[in-house]
Short mmCIF file of C-alpha atoms and ligand atoms in Angstrom, two decimals:
data_model
loop_
_atom_site.label_atom_id
_atom_site.label_comp_id
_atom_site.label_asym_id
_atom_site.label_seq_id
_atom_site.Cartn_x
_atom_site.Cartn_y
_atom_site.Cartn_z
CA MET A 3 -0.28 -0.06 0.15
CA SER A 4 1.38 3.41 -0.94
CA GLY A 5 -0.81 5.30 1.53
CA THR A 6 0.37 8.81 3.13
CA THR A 7 -2.27 9.01 5.87
CA VAL A 8 -3.90 5.85 7.03
CA ALA A 9 -6.26 5.82 9.96
CA ALA A 10 -7.68 2.01 9.45
CA LEU A 11 -10.20 1.55 12.52
CA PRO A 12 -10.54 -2.01 13.38
CA ALA A 13 -13.78 -3.48 12.39
CA GLU A 14 -16.41 -4.67 14.69
CA GLN A 15 -14.79 -8.15 16.08
CA GLY A 16 -16.98 -11.24 15.12
CA ASP A 17 -17.13 -14.40 17.30
CA GLY A 18 -13.53 -15.34 15.90
CA GLY A 19 -12.90 -17.92 13.30
CA GLU A 20 -14.99 -15.99 10.63
CA ALA A 21 -13.72 -16.30 7.00
CA PRO A 22 -12.64 -13.19 5.33
CA GLY A 23 -15.62 -11.14 3.77
CA SER A 24 -17.99 -12.43 6.36
CA GLY A 25 -18.54 -8.97 7.98
CA ALA A 26 -21.54 -6.64 7.16
CA PRO A 27 -21.07 -5.50 3.68
CA VAL A 28 -19.44 -2.22 2.88
CA VAL A 29 -18.56 0.26 0.01
CA LEU A 30 -15.61 2.23 -0.83
CA ALA A 31 -16.13 5.79 -1.14
CA VAL A 32 -13.98 8.65 -2.24
CA ASP A 33 -14.65 12.57 -2.02
CA LEU A 34 -12.46 13.84 -4.92
CA GLY A 35 -11.27 17.31 -4.27
CA GLY A 36 -8.95 19.75 -5.95
CA THR A 37 -6.39 19.59 -2.93
CA ALA A 38 -7.53 16.22 -1.13
CA MET A 39 -8.91 12.82 -2.09
CA LYS A 40 -11.07 11.76 1.25
CA GLY A 41 -11.52 8.08 1.02
CA ALA A 42 -13.34 5.78 3.32
CA VAL A 43 -14.74 2.27 3.85
CA VAL A 44 -18.29 2.89 4.81
CA ALA A 45 -20.93 0.60 6.17
CA GLU A 46 -24.61 0.85 5.49
CA GLY A 47 -25.90 3.22 8.10
CA GLY A 48 -23.05 5.70 7.36
CA ALA A 49 -20.50 4.21 9.89
CA VAL A 50 -16.96 4.79 8.65
CA VAL A 51 -14.98 1.33 9.14
CA ALA A 52 -11.79 2.87 8.05
CA GLU A 53 -10.46 6.08 6.36
CA LEU A 54 -7.66 6.93 3.90
CA THR A 55 -7.01 10.62 2.78
CA ARG A 56 -4.37 11.52 0.47
CA PRO A 57 -3.42 15.04 -1.28
CA THR A 58 -4.77 15.23 -4.83
CA PRO A 59 -1.71 15.00 -7.05
CA GLY A 60 -0.77 17.79 -9.58
CA GLY A 61 -0.51 15.12 -12.31
CA ASP A 62 -2.16 11.84 -12.68
CA ILE A 63 -5.23 12.48 -10.78
CA LEU A 64 -7.00 9.42 -12.24
CA GLY A 65 -4.22 7.08 -11.57
CA ALA A 66 -4.21 8.31 -7.88
CA LEU A 67 -7.69 7.86 -7.54
CA VAL A 68 -7.91 4.50 -8.86
CA THR A 69 -4.83 3.36 -6.60
CA LEU A 70 -6.73 4.95 -3.52
CA PHE A 71 -9.82 2.65 -4.37
CA HIS A 72 -7.54 -0.43 -4.61
CA ASP A 73 -5.84 0.45 -1.27
CA LEU A 74 -9.42 1.17 0.39
CA ARG A 75 -10.41 -2.16 -0.76
CA GLU A 76 -7.28 -4.07 0.79
CA VAL A 77 -8.35 -2.13 4.13
CA ALA A 78 -11.67 -3.57 3.84
CA GLY A 79 -10.18 -7.05 3.20
CA VAL A 80 -8.12 -6.73 6.38
CA ALA A 81 -11.20 -5.66 8.24
CA GLU A 82 -12.64 -8.96 6.87
CA ARG A 83 -15.63 -6.87 5.15
CA GLU A 84 -17.46 -7.88 1.91
CA VAL A 85 -16.95 -4.82 -0.46
CA VAL A 86 -20.25 -4.58 -2.53
CA GLY A 87 -19.82 -1.36 -4.33
CA ALA A 88 -17.85 2.06 -4.83
CA GLY A 89 -18.90 5.65 -5.13
CA VAL A 90 -16.85 8.91 -5.92
CA ALA A 91 -18.04 12.37 -5.30
CA THR A 92 -16.51 14.68 -7.82
CA PRO A 93 -16.62 18.51 -8.51
CA GLY A 94 -17.52 19.78 -11.80
CA MET A 95 -20.22 19.40 -14.41
CA LEU A 96 -21.20 15.87 -14.94
CA ASP A 97 -23.63 13.46 -16.23
CA GLU A 98 -24.39 11.49 -13.16
CA GLN A 99 -26.37 8.68 -15.01
CA ARG A 100 -23.49 7.96 -17.23
CA GLY A 101 -20.83 8.82 -14.92
CA ILE A 102 -19.09 11.19 -17.07
CA VAL A 103 -17.41 14.44 -15.91
CA HIS A 104 -17.97 16.69 -18.73
CA TYR A 105 -15.70 19.50 -17.23
CA ALA A 106 -13.86 19.89 -13.72
CA SER A 107 -11.76 22.98 -13.84
CA ASN A 108 -9.77 22.12 -10.59
CA LEU A 109 -9.03 18.47 -11.78
CA ASP A 110 -8.42 19.79 -15.18
CA TRP A 111 -10.71 17.15 -16.65
CA ARG A 112 -12.69 17.22 -19.78
CA ASP A 113 -15.38 14.30 -20.92
CA VAL A 114 -13.54 11.64 -18.20
CA PRO A 115 -15.78 8.52 -18.47
CA LEU A 116 -15.23 7.99 -14.77
CA LEU A 117 -17.82 5.31 -14.17
CA ASP A 118 -16.59 3.09 -16.99
CA ILE A 119 -13.00 3.45 -15.85
CA LEU A 120 -13.67 2.77 -12.36
CA GLN A 121 -16.01 -0.26 -13.05
CA GLY A 122 -13.45 -1.73 -15.33
CA GLU A 123 -10.70 -1.25 -12.68
CA LEU A 124 -12.66 -2.47 -9.65
CA ASP A 125 -15.10 -4.93 -11.04
CA LEU A 126 -17.59 -3.64 -8.73
CA PRO A 127 -21.03 -1.55 -9.06
CA VAL A 128 -19.75 2.03 -9.31
CA ALA A 129 -21.66 5.20 -8.63
CA VAL A 130 -20.27 8.67 -9.77
CA GLY A 131 -22.16 11.81 -8.05
CA HIS A 132 -21.79 15.48 -7.92
CA ASP A 133 -19.63 16.44 -4.68
CA VAL A 134 -22.07 19.07 -3.54
CA ARG A 135 -25.14 17.01 -4.28
CA ALA A 136 -23.69 13.97 -2.67
CA ALA A 137 -23.00 15.95 0.52
CA GLY A 138 -26.56 17.16 0.59
CA LEU A 139 -27.79 13.56 0.24
CA ALA A 140 -25.47 12.70 3.40
CA GLU A 141 -26.91 15.84 5.24
CA ARG A 142 -30.57 14.64 4.64
CA THR A 143 -29.91 11.12 5.58
CA PHE A 144 -27.57 11.45 8.53
CA GLY A 145 -26.84 15.32 8.93
CA ALA A 146 -28.61 18.69 9.72
CA ALA A 147 -31.27 18.26 7.02
CA GLN A 148 -32.48 14.75 8.38
CA GLY A 149 -36.02 14.10 7.35
CA SER A 150 -36.25 17.48 5.28
CA ASP A 151 -37.62 17.03 1.79
CA ASP A 152 -37.13 20.87 1.14
CA PHE A 153 -33.70 22.25 2.09
CA VAL A 154 -30.57 23.67 0.55
CA LEU A 155 -26.86 23.05 1.45
CA VAL A 156 -24.68 25.75 1.00
CA PRO A 157 -20.97 25.02 1.45
CA ILE A 158 -18.81 28.05 1.88
CA GLY A 159 -15.17 27.18 1.25
CA THR A 160 -12.75 28.75 -1.09
CA GLY A 161 -15.75 29.02 -3.43
CA VAL A 162 -19.55 28.75 -2.77
CA ALA A 163 -21.82 26.14 -4.22
CA ALA A 164 -25.16 24.76 -3.21
CA ALA A 165 -27.45 21.43 -3.42
CA LEU A 166 -30.80 22.29 -4.06
CA VAL A 167 -33.38 19.62 -2.66
CA THR A 168 -37.10 20.30 -3.32
CA ALA A 169 -39.77 18.02 -2.95
CA GLY A 170 -37.25 15.35 -1.94
CA GLY A 171 -35.40 15.65 -5.14
CA THR A 172 -32.34 17.16 -5.94
CA ILE A 173 -32.20 19.75 -8.79
CA THR A 174 -29.47 18.89 -11.34
CA GLY A 175 -30.67 20.96 -14.20
CA ALA A 176 -30.39 20.37 -18.00
CA THR A 177 -26.76 20.20 -18.35
CA GLY A 178 -26.01 19.09 -14.55
CA ALA A 179 -24.86 22.57 -13.74
CA ALA A 180 -27.65 23.56 -11.16
CA GLY A 181 -26.63 24.86 -7.93
CA GLU A 182 -23.91 27.49 -8.79
CA PHE A 183 -24.99 29.71 -6.02
CA GLY A 184 -21.66 31.25 -5.64
CA HIS A 185 -21.86 32.86 -9.44
CA ILE A 186 -25.26 34.35 -8.60
CA PRO A 187 -24.42 38.31 -9.59
CA VAL A 188 -25.62 39.67 -6.63
CA VAL A 189 -23.88 43.01 -6.82
CA ALA A 190 -24.78 45.07 -9.91
CA GLY A 191 -21.61 46.02 -11.75
CA GLY A 192 -19.70 44.51 -8.91
CA GLU A 193 -16.13 43.33 -8.55
CA PRO A 194 -15.08 41.08 -11.35
CA CYS A 195 -15.17 37.16 -10.77
CA THR A 196 -12.70 34.44 -11.97
CA CYS A 197 -15.74 33.12 -13.94
CA GLY A 198 -16.01 36.17 -16.13
CA GLN A 199 -19.16 37.71 -14.65
CA ARG A 200 -19.25 40.72 -12.17
CA GLY A 201 -20.55 41.00 -8.68
CA CYS A 202 -20.79 37.18 -7.93
CA LEU A 203 -21.77 36.07 -4.56
CA GLU A 204 -18.45 34.33 -3.85
CA VAL A 205 -16.42 37.17 -4.96
CA TYR A 206 -17.63 38.96 -1.61
CA MET A 207 -18.54 35.72 0.62
CA SER A 208 -15.99 32.95 0.41
CA GLY A 209 -12.97 32.06 2.22
CA ALA A 210 -10.84 33.31 -0.79
CA GLY A 211 -13.01 36.46 -1.45
CA VAL A 212 -12.93 37.67 2.17
CA ALA A 213 -9.27 37.21 2.54
CA ARG A 214 -8.49 38.81 -0.93
CA ARG A 215 -11.00 41.94 -0.36
CA TYR A 216 -9.34 42.51 3.03
CA ARG A 217 -5.76 42.32 1.56
CA GLU A 218 -6.68 44.81 -1.37
CA ALA A 219 -8.51 47.31 0.89
CA GLY A 220 -5.01 47.77 2.75
CA GLY A 221 -5.30 44.83 5.18
CA SER A 222 -2.41 42.35 5.83
CA ALA A 223 -2.57 38.80 4.10
CA LEU A 224 -4.65 36.89 6.61
CA SER A 225 -6.88 33.91 6.34
CA THR A 226 -10.64 34.54 6.71
CA ARG A 227 -10.73 32.67 10.10
CA ARG A 228 -8.10 35.20 11.30
CA ILE A 229 -10.19 38.17 9.75
CA VAL A 230 -13.07 36.91 11.67
CA ALA A 231 -11.23 36.79 14.96
CA ARG A 232 -10.35 40.29 14.66
CA LEU A 233 -14.10 41.49 14.39
CA GLY A 234 -15.03 44.30 16.98
CA SER A 235 -11.24 45.48 17.16
CA ASP A 236 -10.48 46.14 13.38
CA PRO A 237 -12.73 48.25 11.27
CA LEU A 238 -11.70 46.89 8.11
CA ALA A 239 -12.41 43.52 9.14
CA ASP A 240 -15.83 44.54 10.27
CA ARG A 241 -16.54 46.18 6.96
CA ILE A 242 -15.31 43.26 4.48
CA TRP A 243 -17.16 40.74 6.95
CA GLY A 244 -20.21 43.06 6.80
CA ASP A 245 -20.05 43.03 3.20
CA ALA A 246 -19.79 39.25 3.16
CA VAL A 247 -22.66 38.71 5.20
CA ASP A 248 -25.02 41.08 3.47
CA VAL A 249 -24.10 39.51 0.21
CA LEU A 250 -24.80 35.96 1.34
CA ALA A 251 -28.10 37.24 3.09
CA GLN A 252 -29.32 38.43 -0.34
CA GLY A 253 -28.37 35.39 -2.09
CA LEU A 254 -30.21 33.36 0.59
CA THR A 255 -33.31 35.63 0.19
CA ILE A 256 -33.39 35.13 -3.45
CA LEU A 257 -33.20 31.27 -2.82
CA THR A 258 -35.86 31.23 -0.35
CA LEU A 259 -38.21 33.07 -2.65
CA LEU A 260 -37.46 30.69 -5.34
CA LEU A 261 -37.39 27.28 -3.48
CA ASP A 262 -39.07 27.83 0.05
CA PRO A 263 -36.72 25.59 1.73
CA LYS A 264 -37.52 24.48 5.28
CA VAL A 265 -33.92 24.69 6.30
CA VAL A 266 -30.64 26.38 4.97
CA VAL A 267 -27.66 24.22 6.03
CA LEU A 268 -24.26 26.07 5.79
CA GLY A 269 -21.09 23.87 5.35
CA GLY A 270 -17.61 24.63 4.52
CA GLY A 271 -14.92 26.21 6.47
CA VAL A 272 -16.65 29.72 6.69
CA SER A 273 -19.47 28.13 8.39
CA HIS A 274 -17.35 27.69 11.51
CA ALA A 275 -17.51 31.45 12.16
CA GLY A 276 -20.37 30.59 14.56
CA ASP A 277 -22.19 33.70 15.83
CA ALA A 278 -20.19 36.08 13.97
CA LEU A 279 -21.99 34.25 10.86
CA PHE A 280 -25.16 33.20 12.02
CA ALA A 281 -26.41 36.10 14.09
CA PRO A 282 -25.93 38.97 11.63
CA LEU A 283 -27.24 36.61 8.69
CA GLU A 284 -30.36 35.51 10.43
CA ARG A 285 -30.96 39.16 10.99
CA ALA A 286 -30.30 40.23 7.28
CA VAL A 287 -32.28 37.41 5.76
CA THR A 288 -35.14 38.15 8.00
CA ALA A 289 -35.07 41.87 7.07
CA GLY A 290 -34.79 40.86 3.39
CA LEU A 291 -37.91 38.72 3.52
CA ALA A 292 -40.35 41.41 4.03
CA TRP A 293 -43.59 39.51 3.94
CA ARG A 294 -42.75 35.85 4.79
CA GLU A 295 -40.89 33.96 7.45
CA ARG A 296 -37.28 33.04 6.80
CA PRO A 297 -36.23 29.27 6.82
CA ALA A 298 -34.13 27.94 9.67
CA ILE A 299 -30.18 28.54 9.01
CA VAL A 300 -28.17 26.05 10.59
CA ALA A 301 -24.46 24.59 10.38
CA SER A 302 -23.72 21.30 8.68
CA GLY A 303 -23.99 18.09 10.82
CA LEU A 304 -21.31 16.30 9.01
CA GLY A 305 -18.75 18.94 8.02
CA GLY A 306 -16.13 18.15 5.79
CA ASP A 307 -16.94 14.21 5.77
CA ALA A 308 -20.59 15.13 3.89
CA GLY A 309 -19.22 14.49 0.31
CA ARG A 310 -17.37 11.13 1.47
CA THR A 311 -20.44 9.64 3.21
CA GLY A 312 -22.81 10.81 0.26
CA ALA A 313 -20.45 8.88 -2.07
CA GLY A 314 -20.92 5.89 0.18
CA LEU A 315 -24.84 6.16 -0.05
CA LEU A 316 -24.66 6.42 -3.64
CA ALA A 317 -22.43 3.33 -3.86
CA PHE A 318 -24.95 1.34 -1.78
CA THR A 319 -27.59 2.66 -4.01
CA ALA A 320 -25.61 1.26 -7.16
CA ALA A 321 -25.12 -2.03 -5.33
CA ARG A 322 -28.57 -2.84 -5.05
ZN1 ZN B 417 -18.55 34.22 -10.90
#
């Protein structure tokens, strides 16, 4: 095994003397991101039997992903678990039915037939899902949106996205590109975005956006987390963060009027800002919605594990 970080947890012990593969069935799940590949062996019910996370390489991402799946299978074998499927959650625009990633900028992928490749390599039923929508599925099954048929999950990290669940179904759109919440142009004629538009939500409210705007306004090069820690004692931090919260509130106001979600789940690193985020955000969304109640706004229940757990859920579905 060529693992860099291995945290294999012992499987529940049987009575002893069980043949390999006699444990409860498991699936192999990977949340493929631009910086890390978060892998796990997941049991039905979402329990993580073992985890294996590696940095996403600059070069052969596909080769590294296949190796990670093989190594996860080996870990499952050591834990004497029968592997019934595999699932991967990936960013980008994809055809989830056919398992083709049409375009993923941070992986530098175009038209990669991921499902066929993994099925050929692993000889297992394979599911390919969109990372944010897979995370939404996990939040709905085990996390902060449990039991809700109408909710949105908004991960706020380097950028911003959304999983939109309405009447129990996830909205994917005609080209698989639904949920680009971070690129809603909320500020007319605003600052340019890397996507080519101006005034996008994530230009103002994202880990990268807050840090960049603080720096460009004369502040030092600090992470968003450290900028938030200066609130109340640093007027520039107050102003940049205030802009970010206002822009997010405007986006959530639009989303609420369009979709009428029961709950808005905020994830990603920025959601760890706690009261500095939730208190002013709730006030601003309430003020923005003049004639109707606002939905509950809560923090993710699964955090950074949501994508991986969602990939596991998709794998169990593929295995059935
Ligand atoms: Zn944009």
